[in-house]
Coordinates of C-alpha atoms in Angstrom, one line a residue:
M1 CA -44.4 -19.7 13.9
V2 CA -43.7 -16.1 14.8
R3 CA -46.4 -13.6 13.7
R4 CA -45.2 -10.6 11.8
R5 CA -46.5 -8.2 14.5
D6 CA -44.6 -10.1 17.2
W7 CA -41.3 -9.9 15.3
R8 CA -38.4 -8.1 17.0
P9 CA -34.9 -7.4 15.7
P10 CA -32.6 -10.2 16.9
V11 CA -29.8 -9.4 19.3
T12 CA -26.2 -10.7 19.0
A13 CA -24.2 -12.2 21.8
E14 CA -22.5 -8.9 22.2
G15 CA -25.9 -7.2 22.8
L16 CA -26.0 -5.4 19.5
T17 CA -29.4 -5.2 17.8
L18 CA -29.4 -6.5 14.3
L19 CA -31.1 -4.4 11.7
P20 CA -33.2 -5.8 8.9
S21 CA -32.0 -5.5 5.3
Q22 CA -32.6 -2.1 3.9
R23 CA -31.9 -2.9 0.3
S24 CA -35.6 -2.8 -0.7
R25 CA -36.1 0.7 0.6
E26 CA -35.6 3.8 -1.6
P27 CA -32.1 5.1 -1.0
K28 CA -31.9 8.3 1.0
V29 CA -28.7 9.5 -0.7
S30 CA -28.2 9.9 -4.5
V31 CA -24.9 8.4 -5.7
E32 CA -23.6 9.3 -9.1
R33 CA -21.1 7.1 -10.8
S34 CA -18.8 9.0 -13.2
A35 CA -17.9 7.6 -16.6
L36 CA -14.3 7.3 -15.6
R37 CA -13.0 3.7 -15.5
L38 CA -9.5 2.7 -14.6
L39 CA -8.6 -0.7 -15.9
P40 CA -5.3 -2.7 -15.7
E41 CA -2.8 -2.2 -18.5
P42 CA -0.4 -5.2 -18.9
K43 CA 1.9 -3.1 -21.0
R44 CA 3.0 -1.0 -18.0
V45 CA 6.1 -2.8 -16.9
I46 CA 9.1 -2.2 -14.7
S47 CA 12.5 -4.0 -14.9
K48 CA 13.6 -6.4 -12.1
P49 CA 16.8 -8.4 -11.6
F50 CA 16.7 -11.9 -13.0
L51 CA 19.1 -14.2 -11.1
P52 CA 18.3 -17.9 -11.7
G53 CA 18.7 -19.9 -8.6
G54 CA 19.4 -23.6 -8.0
G55 CA 22.3 -25.5 -6.7
L56 CA 25.8 -26.0 -8.2
F57 CA 26.2 -28.0 -11.3
P58 CA 28.8 -30.9 -11.5
D59 CA 31.4 -28.4 -12.8
G60 CA 31.1 -26.5 -9.5
R61 CA 29.4 -23.4 -11.0
S62 CA 26.0 -21.9 -10.4
R63 CA 23.5 -21.1 -13.1
V64 CA 24.4 -17.4 -13.0
E65 CA 28.1 -18.3 -13.5
R66 CA 27.3 -20.6 -16.4
I67 CA 25.2 -18.0 -18.1
L68 CA 28.0 -15.4 -17.7
R69 CA 30.5 -17.8 -19.2
R70 CA 28.3 -18.4 -22.3
V71 CA 27.8 -14.7 -22.9
L72 CA 31.5 -14.0 -22.4
D73 CA 32.4 -16.6 -25.0
L74 CA 30.2 -15.0 -27.7
P75 CA 32.1 -13.4 -30.6
E76 CA 31.9 -9.7 -30.6
E77 CA 29.7 -9.6 -33.8
T78 CA 27.2 -11.9 -32.2
V79 CA 27.1 -9.7 -29.1
H80 CA 26.4 -6.6 -31.3
A81 CA 23.6 -8.4 -33.2
A82 CA 22.0 -9.8 -30.0
L83 CA 22.1 -6.4 -28.3
S84 CA 20.6 -4.7 -31.3
D85 CA 17.7 -7.1 -31.1
V86 CA 17.3 -6.4 -27.4
Y87 CA 17.1 -2.6 -28.1
E88 CA 14.6 -3.1 -30.9
Q89 CA 12.3 -5.1 -28.7
F90 CA 12.6 -3.4 -25.3
A91 CA 14.2 0.1 -25.4
S92 CA 10.9 1.9 -26.2
R93 CA 9.3 0.3 -23.0
H94 CA 11.8 1.8 -20.5
L95 CA 13.3 5.2 -19.7
D96 CA 17.1 5.4 -20.2
F97 CA 17.4 1.8 -21.3
S98 CA 21.2 1.8 -21.6
A99 CA 21.6 3.0 -18.0
L100 CA 19.2 0.2 -16.9
L101 CA 21.3 -2.4 -18.6
E102 CA 24.6 -1.0 -17.2
R103 CA 23.0 -1.0 -13.7
Q104 CA 22.0 -4.7 -14.0
F105 CA 25.5 -5.6 -15.3
R106 CA 27.1 -4.0 -12.2
A107 CA 25.0 -6.2 -10.0
V108 CA 26.8 -9.3 -11.4
S109 CA 30.1 -7.7 -12.4
H110 CA 31.9 -9.1 -9.3
R111 CA 31.6 -12.5 -10.8
V112 CA 33.3 -11.4 -14.1
P113 CA 37.1 -11.5 -14.4
E114 CA 38.4 -8.1 -15.5
P115 CA 34.9 -6.5 -16.0
Q116 CA 36.6 -3.2 -17.0
A117 CA 38.1 -4.9 -20.1
L118 CA 34.6 -5.7 -21.6
S119 CA 33.2 -3.7 -24.4
E120 CA 30.1 -1.5 -23.7
Q121 CA 28.0 -3.8 -25.9
R122 CA 29.0 -6.9 -24.0
R123 CA 28.4 -5.2 -20.6
Q124 CA 24.9 -4.2 -21.7
L125 CA 24.1 -7.6 -23.1
L126 CA 25.2 -9.2 -19.9
G127 CA 22.9 -6.8 -18.1
A128 CA 20.0 -7.8 -20.4
Y129 CA 20.5 -11.5 -19.6
F130 CA 20.0 -10.7 -15.9
T131 CA 17.0 -8.5 -16.3
H132 CA 13.3 -9.3 -16.8
E133 CA 10.1 -7.3 -17.2
Y134 CA 7.4 -7.3 -14.6
S135 CA 3.9 -6.2 -15.5
I136 CA 2.8 -4.3 -12.4
E137 CA -0.9 -4.3 -13.0
A138 CA -1.4 -7.4 -15.1
A139 CA -4.1 -8.8 -12.7
A140 CA -5.8 -5.7 -11.3
L141 CA -5.7 -2.0 -10.6
T142 CA -8.0 -1.3 -7.7
N143 CA -8.6 0.0 -4.1
P144 CA -7.9 3.7 -4.7
S145 CA -7.6 6.7 -2.3
L146 CA -7.9 10.4 -3.3
V147 CA -6.1 13.4 -1.8
Q148 CA -5.4 17.0 -2.5
A149 CA -2.1 17.3 -4.4
P150 CA 0.7 19.1 -2.6
H151 CA 1.0 21.7 -5.4
Q152 CA -1.9 23.4 -7.2
E153 CA 0.0 24.9 -10.2
G154 CA -2.2 24.9 -13.2
A155 CA -5.5 24.5 -11.3
A156 CA -8.2 26.9 -12.6
P157 CA -10.3 28.8 -10.1
G158 CA -13.0 26.5 -8.7
T159 CA -10.9 23.4 -9.3
L160 CA -8.5 21.3 -7.3
R161 CA -5.5 19.3 -8.3
V162 CA -5.6 15.8 -6.9
L163 CA -3.6 12.6 -6.6
M164 CA -5.0 9.2 -6.6
S165 CA -3.2 6.2 -5.2
L166 CA -4.0 2.7 -6.5
R167 CA -3.2 -0.9 -5.6
A168 CA -1.7 -2.5 -8.6
I169 CA -1.6 -6.3 -8.7
G170 CA 0.7 -8.2 -11.0
E171 CA 2.1 -11.7 -11.5
G172 CA 2.1 -13.8 -8.4
H173 CA -0.5 -11.5 -6.8
I174 CA 2.2 -9.1 -5.7
S175 CA 0.8 -5.6 -4.9
S176 CA 2.5 -2.3 -5.4
I177 CA 1.4 1.3 -5.2
Q178 CA 1.0 3.7 -8.1
F179 CA -0.5 7.1 -8.7
R180 CA -2.7 9.1 -11.0
S181 CA -2.9 12.9 -11.1
G182 CA -5.9 15.0 -12.1
I183 CA -8.4 17.8 -11.4
V184 CA -11.8 17.9 -9.8
D185 CA -14.3 20.7 -9.5
S186 CA -17.2 21.4 -7.1
H187 CA -19.8 20.1 -9.6
G188 CA -18.7 16.5 -9.5
R189 CA -16.5 16.4 -12.5
I190 CA -13.1 14.6 -12.4
E191 CA -10.5 14.5 -15.1
L192 CA -7.3 12.5 -14.8
D193 CA -4.1 13.4 -16.6
E194 CA -2.8 11.2 -19.4
V195 CA -0.9 8.2 -18.0
S196 CA 2.8 8.0 -18.9
R197 CA 3.7 4.9 -21.0
F198 CA 6.7 4.5 -18.7
A199 CA 6.9 3.2 -15.1
R200 CA 9.8 3.6 -12.7
T201 CA 10.8 2.3 -9.4
A202 CA 12.7 4.4 -6.7
L203 CA 16.1 4.4 -5.2
H204 CA 16.1 3.0 -1.7
R205 CA 18.2 3.6 1.4
H206 CA 17.9 2.4 5.0
P207 CA 17.8 4.7 8.0
T208 CA 19.5 4.3 11.3
Y209 CA 17.5 2.4 14.0
D210 CA 16.8 3.3 17.6
K211 CA 17.8 0.3 19.7
A212 CA 15.1 0.8 22.4
T213 CA 12.3 1.1 19.8
F214 CA 13.6 -1.9 17.9
L215 CA 13.7 -4.1 21.0
A216 CA 10.2 -3.1 21.9
K217 CA 8.9 -4.0 18.5
L218 CA 10.7 -7.4 18.6
G219 CA 8.9 -8.0 21.9
E220 CA 5.5 -7.4 20.3
M221 CA 6.5 -9.9 17.6
G222 CA 7.1 -12.6 20.2
V223 CA 11.0 -12.4 20.4
T224 CA 12.2 -13.1 23.9
A225 CA 13.6 -9.9 25.4
Q226 CA 16.8 -11.5 26.7
T227 CA 17.5 -13.1 23.3
A228 CA 17.0 -9.9 21.4
Q229 CA 19.2 -8.0 23.9
D230 CA 22.0 -10.6 23.6
V231 CA 22.0 -10.2 19.8
L232 CA 21.9 -6.4 19.8
Q233 CA 24.0 -5.7 22.9
S234 CA 27.2 -4.8 21.0
L235 CA 25.4 -2.3 18.8
S236 CA 25.2 1.4 19.7
D237 CA 21.9 3.1 20.7
R238 CA 21.4 4.1 17.1
F239 CA 22.7 1.5 14.5
S240 CA 22.8 1.0 10.8
L241 CA 21.5 -1.9 8.7
E242 CA 25.1 -2.7 7.8
S243 CA 26.3 -2.9 11.4
L244 CA 23.2 -5.1 12.2
E245 CA 24.0 -7.4 9.3
S246 CA 27.6 -7.7 10.5
R247 CA 26.4 -8.6 14.0
I248 CA 23.9 -11.1 12.6
A249 CA 26.6 -12.8 10.6
E250 CA 28.8 -13.0 13.7
V251 CA 26.1 -14.6 15.8
E252 CA 25.1 -17.0 12.9
Q253 CA 28.7 -18.2 12.7
A254 CA 28.9 -18.9 16.4
H255 CA 25.5 -20.6 16.7
A256 CA 24.9 -22.2 13.4
S257 CA 23.5 -25.4 15.0
D258 CA 20.8 -23.5 17.0
P259 CA 17.6 -23.4 14.8
D260 CA 15.7 -21.3 17.3
L261 CA 18.3 -18.6 17.4
L262 CA 18.7 -18.6 13.6
H263 CA 14.9 -18.0 13.4
V264 CA 15.3 -15.0 15.7
L265 CA 18.1 -13.6 13.6
R266 CA 15.9 -13.9 10.5
T267 CA 13.1 -12.1 12.3
I268 CA 15.5 -9.3 13.4
H269 CA 16.7 -8.8 9.8
W270 CA 13.1 -9.0 8.5
L271 CA 12.1 -6.1 10.8
A272 CA 15.1 -3.9 10.1
S273 CA 14.7 -4.2 6.3
S274 CA 11.1 -3.1 6.5
N275 CA 12.1 0.4 7.4
Y276 CA 13.5 2.4 4.5
E277 CA 13.3 5.5 2.3
S278 CA 12.4 5.6 -1.4
T279 CA 13.2 8.5 -3.7
F280 CA 12.0 9.1 -7.3
H281 CA 13.7 11.2 -9.9
A282 CA 12.6 14.8 -9.7
D283 CA 11.5 14.9 -13.3
S284 CA 9.2 11.9 -13.0
Q285 CA 5.5 12.2 -13.6
P286 CA 3.2 10.9 -10.8
S287 CA 1.8 8.1 -13.0
E288 CA 5.4 6.9 -13.6
R289 CA 6.2 6.4 -9.9
I290 CA 5.8 2.8 -8.7
I291 CA 6.3 2.0 -5.0
F292 CA 7.3 -1.6 -5.5
P293 CA 8.0 -4.0 -2.6
S294 CA 11.6 -3.8 -1.6
S295 CA 11.9 -5.5 1.8
P296 CA 11.3 -9.1 2.9
T297 CA 8.2 -8.0 4.9
E298 CA 6.6 -6.8 1.6
S299 CA 7.8 -9.6 -0.6
H300 CA 4.2 -10.6 -1.5
G301 CA 2.8 -7.1 -1.6
M302 CA 2.1 -3.6 -0.3
E303 CA -1.7 -3.6 0.2
D304 CA -4.4 -0.9 0.4
A305 CA -2.5 2.3 1.3
R306 CA -4.9 4.8 2.9
F307 CA -3.4 8.2 2.0
V308 CA -4.4 11.3 4.0
R309 CA -3.4 14.9 3.9
F310 CA -2.5 15.5 7.5
K311 CA -2.3 19.1 8.8
Y312 CA -0.5 19.9 12.0
D313 CA -1.5 22.7 14.4
D314 CA 1.3 24.9 13.0
G315 CA -0.1 24.7 9.5
S316 CA 2.5 22.3 8.1
V317 CA 1.3 19.4 6.0
T318 CA 2.5 15.8 5.7
Y319 CA 0.9 13.0 3.8
F320 CA 0.6 9.7 5.7
A321 CA -0.6 6.3 4.4
P322 CA -0.9 3.3 6.6
Y323 CA -0.6 0.1 4.6
T324 CA -0.3 -3.6 5.0
A325 CA 3.0 -5.3 4.3
Y326 CA 2.7 -9.0 3.4
D327 CA 5.4 -11.6 3.1
G328 CA 3.2 -14.5 2.1
L329 CA 2.8 -15.7 5.7
R330 CA 2.6 -12.7 8.0
I331 CA 1.2 -9.2 7.8
L332 CA 2.9 -6.1 9.2
P333 CA 1.2 -2.7 9.6
Q334 CA 3.4 -0.1 8.1
L335 CA 3.3 3.7 7.5
I336 CA 4.3 5.8 4.5
E337 CA 5.2 9.4 5.1
T338 CA 5.8 12.0 2.3
R339 CA 5.6 15.7 1.8
D340 CA 6.1 15.9 -2.0
F341 CA 5.2 12.4 -3.4
L342 CA 8.8 12.1 -4.6
T343 CA 10.5 10.9 -1.4
F344 CA 8.6 8.3 0.7
R345 CA 9.6 7.1 4.2
M346 CA 8.4 3.6 5.2
T347 CA 8.3 2.7 8.9
T348 CA 6.8 0.0 11.1
L349 CA 3.8 0.8 13.2
N350 CA 4.2 -0.3 16.8
G351 CA 2.0 -1.1 19.8
A352 CA -0.8 -3.4 20.8
A353 CA -3.3 -1.4 18.8
A354 CA -1.2 -1.4 15.6
V355 CA -2.3 -4.8 14.4
N356 CA -4.2 -6.3 11.5
K357 CA -5.2 -4.4 8.3
G358 CA -7.0 -1.2 7.5
I359 CA -5.6 1.6 9.8
A360 CA -6.8 5.0 8.7
L361 CA -5.5 8.3 10.3
F362 CA -7.7 11.3 11.0
P363 CA -6.5 14.3 9.1
R364 CA -5.4 16.3 12.2
Q365 CA -4.7 15.8 15.9
I366 CA -7.6 15.9 18.3
D367 CA -6.8 17.3 21.8
G368 CA -3.1 16.9 21.0
A369 CA -3.4 13.2 20.1
F370 CA -3.1 11.3 16.8
V371 CA -6.4 9.4 16.2
A372 CA -7.1 6.6 13.8
L373 CA -9.6 4.0 12.8
A374 CA -8.7 0.4 12.9
R375 CA -10.0 -3.1 12.7
L376 CA -8.2 -5.0 15.4
D377 CA -10.2 -8.2 15.4
N378 CA -11.3 -8.7 11.8
E379 CA -14.9 -7.8 12.6
N380 CA -15.4 -4.5 14.3
N381 CA -14.4 -0.8 13.8
Y382 CA -12.2 0.6 16.5
L383 CA -10.8 4.0 17.5
I384 CA -7.2 4.1 18.4
R385 CA -5.2 7.0 19.9
S386 CA -1.6 7.9 20.5
N387 CA 0.8 10.8 21.1
N388 CA 3.2 9.3 18.5
V389 CA 2.0 8.5 15.0
R390 CA 4.1 5.3 14.9
F391 CA 3.2 3.9 18.3
W392 CA -0.4 2.8 19.1
H393 CA -1.6 1.3 22.4
E394 CA -5.0 2.9 23.3
Q395 CA -8.1 1.3 21.7
Q396 CA -11.8 1.7 22.0
L397 CA -14.7 -0.3 20.2
L398 CA -16.5 2.1 17.9
Q399 CA -18.9 0.0 15.8
G400 CA -20.0 -3.6 15.5
P401 CA -21.9 -5.4 12.7
R402 CA -25.6 -4.8 12.9
A403 CA -27.2 -4.5 9.5
A404 CA -27.8 -7.6 7.3
W405 CA -25.3 -6.4 4.7
E406 CA -22.4 -6.2 7.2
L407 CA -22.8 -9.1 9.5
V408 CA -19.5 -10.9 8.4
Q409 CA -17.3 -7.9 9.2
L410 CA -16.9 -4.2 9.1
G411 CA -14.0 -1.9 8.2
N412 CA -13.2 1.7 7.2
C413 CA -12.8 3.0 3.7
G414 CA -10.1 5.6 4.4
S415 CA -9.6 8.6 6.7
P416 CA -12.5 10.5 8.2
I417 CA -13.5 13.7 6.6
E418 CA -14.1 16.8 8.7
T419 CA -17.5 18.5 8.4
D420 CA -19.3 21.0 10.6
A421 CA -21.7 18.2 11.5
G422 CA -19.0 15.8 12.6
W423 CA -16.4 13.4 11.2
L424 CA -17.7 11.7 8.1
V425 CA -16.5 8.1 7.8
I426 CA -17.0 5.8 4.8
T427 CA -17.2 2.2 5.9
H428 CA -17.4 -1.2 4.2
G429 CA -19.4 -4.2 5.3
V430 CA -19.4 -7.8 4.2
G431 CA -22.6 -9.7 3.9
P432 CA -24.2 -12.8 2.4
M433 CA -22.1 -14.5 -0.4
R434 CA -19.1 -12.4 0.8
S435 CA -20.6 -9.4 -1.0
Y436 CA -19.0 -6.0 -0.1
A437 CA -20.9 -2.7 0.2
L438 CA -20.0 0.7 1.4
G439 CA -21.8 2.5 4.3
A440 CA -21.3 5.7 6.3
L441 CA -20.9 6.9 9.9
L442 CA -20.9 10.3 11.5
L443 CA -18.7 10.8 14.6
D444 CA -18.7 13.6 17.1
L445 CA -16.1 16.3 16.2
D446 CA -14.7 16.7 19.7
D447 CA -15.1 13.1 20.8
P448 CA -14.9 10.8 17.8
S449 CA -15.6 7.7 19.9
K450 CA -19.2 8.8 19.9
V451 CA -21.2 7.7 16.8
I452 CA -23.9 10.3 16.2
G453 CA -25.2 9.0 12.8
C454 CA -25.1 5.8 10.8
L455 CA -26.7 4.8 7.5
E456 CA -29.0 1.9 7.9
Q457 CA -28.6 0.8 4.3
P458 CA -25.6 0.7 2.0
L459 CA -24.4 3.9 0.4
L460 CA -22.9 2.0 -2.6
S461 CA -23.2 -1.7 -3.6
P462 CA -21.8 -3.5 -6.7
A463 CA -23.8 -2.5 -9.8
A464 CA -24.7 -5.2 -12.3
D465 CA -21.6 -4.4 -14.4
E466 CA -19.3 -4.3 -11.3
R467 CA -20.0 -7.7 -9.9
D468 CA -17.6 -9.8 -12.0
G469 CA -13.8 -9.8 -11.6
Y470 CA -10.8 -11.3 -9.9
V471 CA -12.7 -11.1 -6.6
P472 CA -16.5 -10.9 -7.5
N473 CA -19.1 -8.8 -5.8
V474 CA -16.8 -6.3 -4.2
V475 CA -16.7 -2.5 -4.0
Y476 CA -13.9 -1.1 -1.8
S477 CA -12.3 2.3 -1.2
C478 CA -9.2 3.5 0.6
G479 CA -10.1 7.1 0.9
A480 CA -12.5 9.8 -0.3
L481 CA -12.0 13.5 -0.9
R482 CA -14.3 16.4 -0.1
F483 CA -14.3 19.5 -2.4
G484 CA -17.0 22.0 -1.7
N485 CA -20.3 20.3 -1.3
M486 CA -19.1 17.3 -3.3
L487 CA -17.7 14.0 -2.0
Y488 CA -15.5 12.2 -4.5
L489 CA -15.5 8.5 -3.6
P490 CA -13.0 6.4 -5.6
Y491 CA -13.6 2.7 -5.3
G492 CA -12.2 -0.6 -6.5
V493 CA -14.5 -2.9 -8.5
S494 CA -14.2 -6.6 -7.8
D495 CA -10.4 -6.4 -7.8
V496 CA -10.4 -5.6 -11.5
G497 CA -10.4 -1.9 -11.9
A498 CA -11.5 1.3 -10.3
R499 CA -14.3 4.0 -10.6
V500 CA -15.3 7.2 -9.0
A501 CA -18.7 8.0 -7.5
T502 CA -19.8 11.4 -6.3
V503 CA -22.2 12.3 -3.4
K504 CA -23.5 15.6 -2.3
V505 CA -22.1 16.2 1.2
D506 CA -25.2 18.0 2.6
E507 CA -27.5 15.2 1.4
L508 CA -25.3 12.5 3.0
L509 CA -25.0 14.5 6.2
S510 CA -28.8 15.0 6.3
A511 CA -29.3 11.3 5.9
L512 CA -26.8 10.6 8.7
T513 CA -28.1 13.1 11.2
L514 CA -31.7 11.9 10.7
S515 CA -30.8 8.2 11.0

């Protein structure tokens, strides 16, 4: 038996001293939870194509073709009545419903003989048969980040217009990104604008690709260099998705019996389709804009975007958000880039240090380099550096699990916040019973690889009314905002909804510098 006076903190195999639990101690920092609660609203829906699959029937037609024929055979008066019923049930749930139905009809019109001869009502009814609603946040609305809005029109003196991003989870656990707009002040008050009853997706287009960069990323993904070069050799140094798809079809036809090569071709197309641009209508409200997965790499979700307002040395501003693309089997670190929250560019992150989940950019360059936080090994916090925001190779261990509430794993909760005392980092740790709590670090301003302060106890743990949900016992954030002496910390609650807590920055810094 070890006597109490002989006890010493245990040491891990990595040589890190484990700290005892601090939960019984009085907290050093006061955290105020606002009354604001964001909960999922199943009524918020988008429209998606509905194209039933399956093989051919005995008559040689697919299900889509059989449905088309049934609708084409309807008498005109039946078409009119059925379409009237569709409008009565669904038109009030979507913006420009007639244009939506026409768009869906055009997606199948190539299967219709003489589509131009159809009445407007029959075209729209056909469009309705190949459309379904998807509830974007039926399961959860969680894991928020908060940034200063690009425009400050309408903000009274002493207030700041803000944008909050959220991870919305719908049917099939598919995650998308949506937004809320609002105002904060320096006294800890936050007010969000009324949420639109409509939700819209964006128009997408694919960029041209740089062959050398594309080949390098394929190498990181395990594709043999020679095989990749053989497939892409006939393409120009910059190529389009259309020219790549044409080349893939050509190789598929010549090597249809080679399963390994066909797998490589699928990987090449998978990577190319993950880079695209999304643009929303200029008159859309922020809460209407839904960044919904549109590439195979994201087919099971776009997870935990960490938005940051990034300011270059010349004063220009771009918003970046690393996020995790998930296709049900693999994850791919991706980057969102926008200046106005209307047009968003999605690109793949590259390099040996651009792996796993939870990358968070610093809000400016340090000594001419981009710097980010990352969790490369599922356990520790790392610092990564690069001279290109999309290519990451340099890595350095920053922090390992030490306290009892974080021994399972560590991670960041969004981009560091610059203060006179250092870079303030909100972290998360996972402890017993897979319970999540938030902590804090302070990093040196000039050399952020140096930890100069660390809270020994959680800054925020699940309260009694925050423990139950889709994933119990979790609080999690993707990015806090400083305004004046107030830190606004939005956080997800057990994968159900989201709340906002506030902390006085000077009080938190004092606790960190004395720890």
